[in-house]
Amino acid sequence: QVQLVESGGGLVQPGGSLRLSCVASGSIFSINAMGWYRQAPGRKRELVAVNTSGGRTDYADSVKGRSTISRDNAKNTVYLQMNSLIPEDTAVYYCYALVATSRDYEYPYWGQGTQVTVSS
């Protein structure tokens, strides 16, 4: 089993910054991708940013230029630095990891989510 634990959410004023962190632990052979999704009330869960072990990074258009995803592979940790936050960034942010538990099997895992609220 694999667990993802997020931290770093909270209330921030428009224009402010937040850094989200997510640590993966458990039966990990390798982590093939890590990233962040978000879900606002009444909306579908959407990709924010993802980083693959091959070095590819993708961002949602809505956060490009304002957010940076990074990974510390030694710590099985992914970060999301968000700047110039706007109220539309308000959502529950979920950590995502595509984890190989052996050479033959990989599974998607999700964290429990951390609330980010952008409001004055």
PDB file of N, CA and C in Angstrom, residues 1-5 22-31 33-34 76 95-102 105-112:
ATOM      1  N   GLN A   1       0.853  -1.191   0.000  1.00  0.00           N
ATOM      2  CA  GLN A   1       0.000   0.000   0.000  1.00  0.00           C
ATOM      3  C   GLN A   1       0.886   1.238   0.000  1.00  0.00           C
ATOM      4  N   VAL A   2       0.344   2.288  -0.598  1.00  0.00           N
ATOM      5  CA  VAL A   2       1.067   3.557  -0.716  1.00  0.00           C
ATOM      6  C   VAL A   2       0.200   4.660  -0.137  1.00  0.00           C
ATOM      7  N   GLN A   3       0.802   5.559   0.595  1.00  0.00           N
ATOM      8  CA  GLN A   3       0.093   6.700   1.167  1.00  0.00           C
ATOM      9  C   GLN A   3       0.722   7.996   0.640  1.00  0.00           C
ATOM     10  N   LEU A   4      -0.156   8.947   0.353  1.00  0.00           N
ATOM     11  CA  LEU A   4       0.269  10.289  -0.035  1.00  0.00           C
ATOM     12  C   LEU A   4      -0.271  11.269   1.001  1.00  0.00           C
ATOM     13  N   VAL A   5       0.602  12.087   1.540  1.00  0.00           N
ATOM     14  CA  VAL A   5       0.193  13.045   2.563  1.00  0.00           C
ATOM     15  C   VAL A   5       0.571  14.451   2.093  1.00  0.00           C
ATOM     16  N   CYS A  22       3.837  17.191  -0.906  1.00  0.00           N
ATOM     17  CA  CYS A  22       3.214  15.867  -0.836  1.00  0.00           C
ATOM     18  C   CYS A  22       4.309  14.830  -0.730  1.00  0.00           C
ATOM     19  N   VAL A  23       4.199  13.998   0.294  1.00  0.00           N
ATOM     20  CA  VAL A  23       5.176  12.932   0.513  1.00  0.00           C
ATOM     21  C   VAL A  23       4.512  11.588   0.289  1.00  0.00           C
ATOM     22  N   ALA A  24       5.158  10.756  -0.485  1.00  0.00           N
ATOM     23  CA  ALA A  24       4.685   9.396  -0.727  1.00  0.00           C
ATOM     24  C   ALA A  24       5.477   8.421   0.134  1.00  0.00           C
ATOM     25  N   SER A  25       4.773   7.440   0.687  1.00  0.00           N
ATOM     26  CA  SER A  25       5.428   6.425   1.507  1.00  0.00           C
ATOM     27  C   SER A  25       4.718   5.092   1.316  1.00  0.00           C
ATOM     28  N   GLY A  26       5.411   4.011   1.683  1.00  0.00           N
ATOM     29  CA  GLY A  26       4.813   2.687   1.572  1.00  0.00           C
ATOM     30  C   GLY A  26       5.614   1.789   0.647  1.00  0.00           C
ATOM     31  N   SER A  27       4.900   0.897  -0.017  1.00  0.00           N
ATOM     32  CA  SER A  27       5.527  -0.107  -0.874  1.00  0.00           C
ATOM     33  C   SER A  27       5.823   0.474  -2.258  1.00  0.00           C
ATOM     34  N   ILE A  28       6.900   1.219  -2.327  1.00  0.00           N
ATOM     35  CA  ILE A  28       7.249   1.934  -3.554  1.00  0.00           C
ATOM     36  C   ILE A  28       8.468   1.309  -4.207  1.00  0.00           C
ATOM     37  N   PHE A  29       8.291   0.849  -5.437  1.00  0.00           N
ATOM     38  CA  PHE A  29       9.431   0.400  -6.232  1.00  0.00           C
ATOM     39  C   PHE A  29      10.005   1.587  -6.990  1.00  0.00           C
ATOM     40  N   SER A  30       9.123   2.351  -7.610  1.00  0.00           N
ATOM     41  CA  SER A  30       9.521   3.595  -8.256  1.00  0.00           C
ATOM     42  C   SER A  30       8.275   4.463  -8.421  1.00  0.00           C
ATOM     43  N   ILE A  31       8.492   5.751  -8.567  1.00  0.00           N
ATOM     44  CA  ILE A  31       7.387   6.677  -8.814  1.00  0.00           C
ATOM     45  C   ILE A  31       7.544   7.222 -10.221  1.00  0.00           C
ATOM     46  N   ALA A  33       5.348   9.129 -11.975  1.00  0.00           N
ATOM     47  CA  ALA A  33       4.834  10.484 -12.160  1.00  0.00           C
ATOM     48  C   ALA A  33       4.280  10.976 -10.836  1.00  0.00           C
ATOM     49  N   MET A  34       4.400  12.267 -10.608  1.00  0.00           N
ATOM     50  CA  MET A  34       3.778  12.905  -9.440  1.00  0.00           C
ATOM     51  C   MET A  34       3.248  14.250  -9.874  1.00  0.00           C
ATOM     52  N   ASN A  76      10.851  11.174  -2.201  1.00  0.00           N
ATOM     53  CA  ASN A  76       9.519  10.816  -2.729  1.00  0.00           C
ATOM     54  C   ASN A  76       8.525  11.955  -2.502  1.00  0.00           C
ATOM     55  N   CYS A  95      -2.897  15.586  -4.276  1.00  0.00           N
ATOM     56  CA  CYS A  95      -1.642  15.031  -4.779  1.00  0.00           C
ATOM     57  C   CYS A  95      -1.931  13.740  -5.527  1.00  0.00           C
ATOM     58  N   TYR A  96      -1.205  13.525  -6.596  1.00  0.00           N
ATOM     59  CA  TYR A  96      -1.358  12.330  -7.432  1.00  0.00           C
ATOM     60  C   TYR A  96       0.021  11.713  -7.650  1.00  0.00           C
ATOM     61  N   ALA A  97       0.057  10.385  -7.616  1.00  0.00           N
ATOM     62  CA  ALA A  97       1.305   9.696  -7.924  1.00  0.00           C
ATOM     63  C   ALA A  97       1.011   8.407  -8.685  1.00  0.00           C
ATOM     64  N   LEU A  98       1.771   8.169  -9.712  1.00  0.00           N
ATOM     65  CA  LEU A  98       1.703   6.901 -10.456  1.00  0.00           C
ATOM     66  C   LEU A  98       2.880   6.069  -9.964  1.00  0.00           C
ATOM     67  N   VAL A  99       2.559   5.067  -9.156  1.00  0.00           N
ATOM     68  CA  VAL A  99       3.580   4.345  -8.402  1.00  0.00           C
ATOM     69  C   VAL A  99       3.703   2.921  -8.902  1.00  0.00           C
ATOM     70  N   ALA A 100       4.928   2.521  -9.168  1.00  0.00           N
ATOM     71  CA  ALA A 100       5.206   1.126  -9.466  1.00  0.00           C
ATOM     72  C   ALA A 100       5.535   0.428  -8.151  1.00  0.00           C
ATOM     73  N   THR A 101       4.762  -0.604  -7.847  1.00  0.00           N
ATOM     74  CA  THR A 101       5.018  -1.363  -6.622  1.00  0.00           C
ATOM     75  C   THR A 101       5.907  -2.586  -6.905  1.00  0.00           C
ATOM     76  N   SER A 102       6.158  -2.831  -8.168  1.00  0.00           N
ATOM     77  CA  SER A 102       7.089  -3.869  -8.600  1.00  0.00           C
ATOM     78  C   SER A 102       7.509  -3.512 -10.026  1.00  0.00           C
ATOM     79  N   TYR A 105       3.988  -3.788 -12.167  1.00  0.00           N
ATOM     80  CA  TYR A 105       2.699  -3.186 -11.861  1.00  0.00           C
ATOM     81  C   TYR A 105       2.878  -1.744 -11.401  1.00  0.00           C
ATOM     82  N   GLU A 106       2.016  -0.880 -11.919  1.00  0.00           N
ATOM     83  CA  GLU A 106       1.941   0.490 -11.449  1.00  0.00           C
ATOM     84  C   GLU A 106       0.484   0.861 -11.246  1.00  0.00           C
ATOM     85  N   TYR A 107       0.244   1.712 -10.253  1.00  0.00           N
ATOM     86  CA  TYR A 107      -1.107   2.110  -9.887  1.00  0.00           C
ATOM     87  C   TYR A 107      -1.146   3.611  -9.605  1.00  0.00           C
ATOM     88  N   PRO A 108      -2.284   4.230  -9.849  1.00  0.00           N
ATOM     89  CA  PRO A 108      -2.446   5.635  -9.451  1.00  0.00           C
ATOM     90  C   PRO A 108      -2.878   5.731  -7.995  1.00  0.00           C
ATOM     91  N   TYR A 109      -2.317   6.671  -7.288  1.00  0.00           N
ATOM     92  CA  TYR A 109      -2.697   6.923  -5.903  1.00  0.00           C
ATOM     93  C   TYR A 109      -3.024   8.402  -5.742  1.00  0.00           C
ATOM     94  N   TRP A 110      -3.893   8.671  -4.772  1.00  0.00           N
ATOM     95  CA  TRP A 110      -4.332  10.037  -4.498  1.00  0.00           C
ATOM     96  C   TRP A 110      -4.177  10.344  -3.018  1.00  0.00           C
ATOM     97  N   GLY A 111      -3.850  11.589  -2.740  1.00  0.00           N
ATOM     98  CA  GLY A 111      -3.875  12.062  -1.371  1.00  0.00           C
ATOM     99  C   GLY A 111      -5.295  12.428  -0.971  1.00  0.00           C
ATOM    100  N   GLN A 112      -5.460  12.821   0.285  1.00  0.00           N
ATOM    101  CA  GLN A 112      -6.789  13.147   0.799  1.00  0.00           C
ATOM    102  C   GLN A 112      -7.201  14.567   0.442  1.00  0.00           C
TER     103      GLN A 112
END
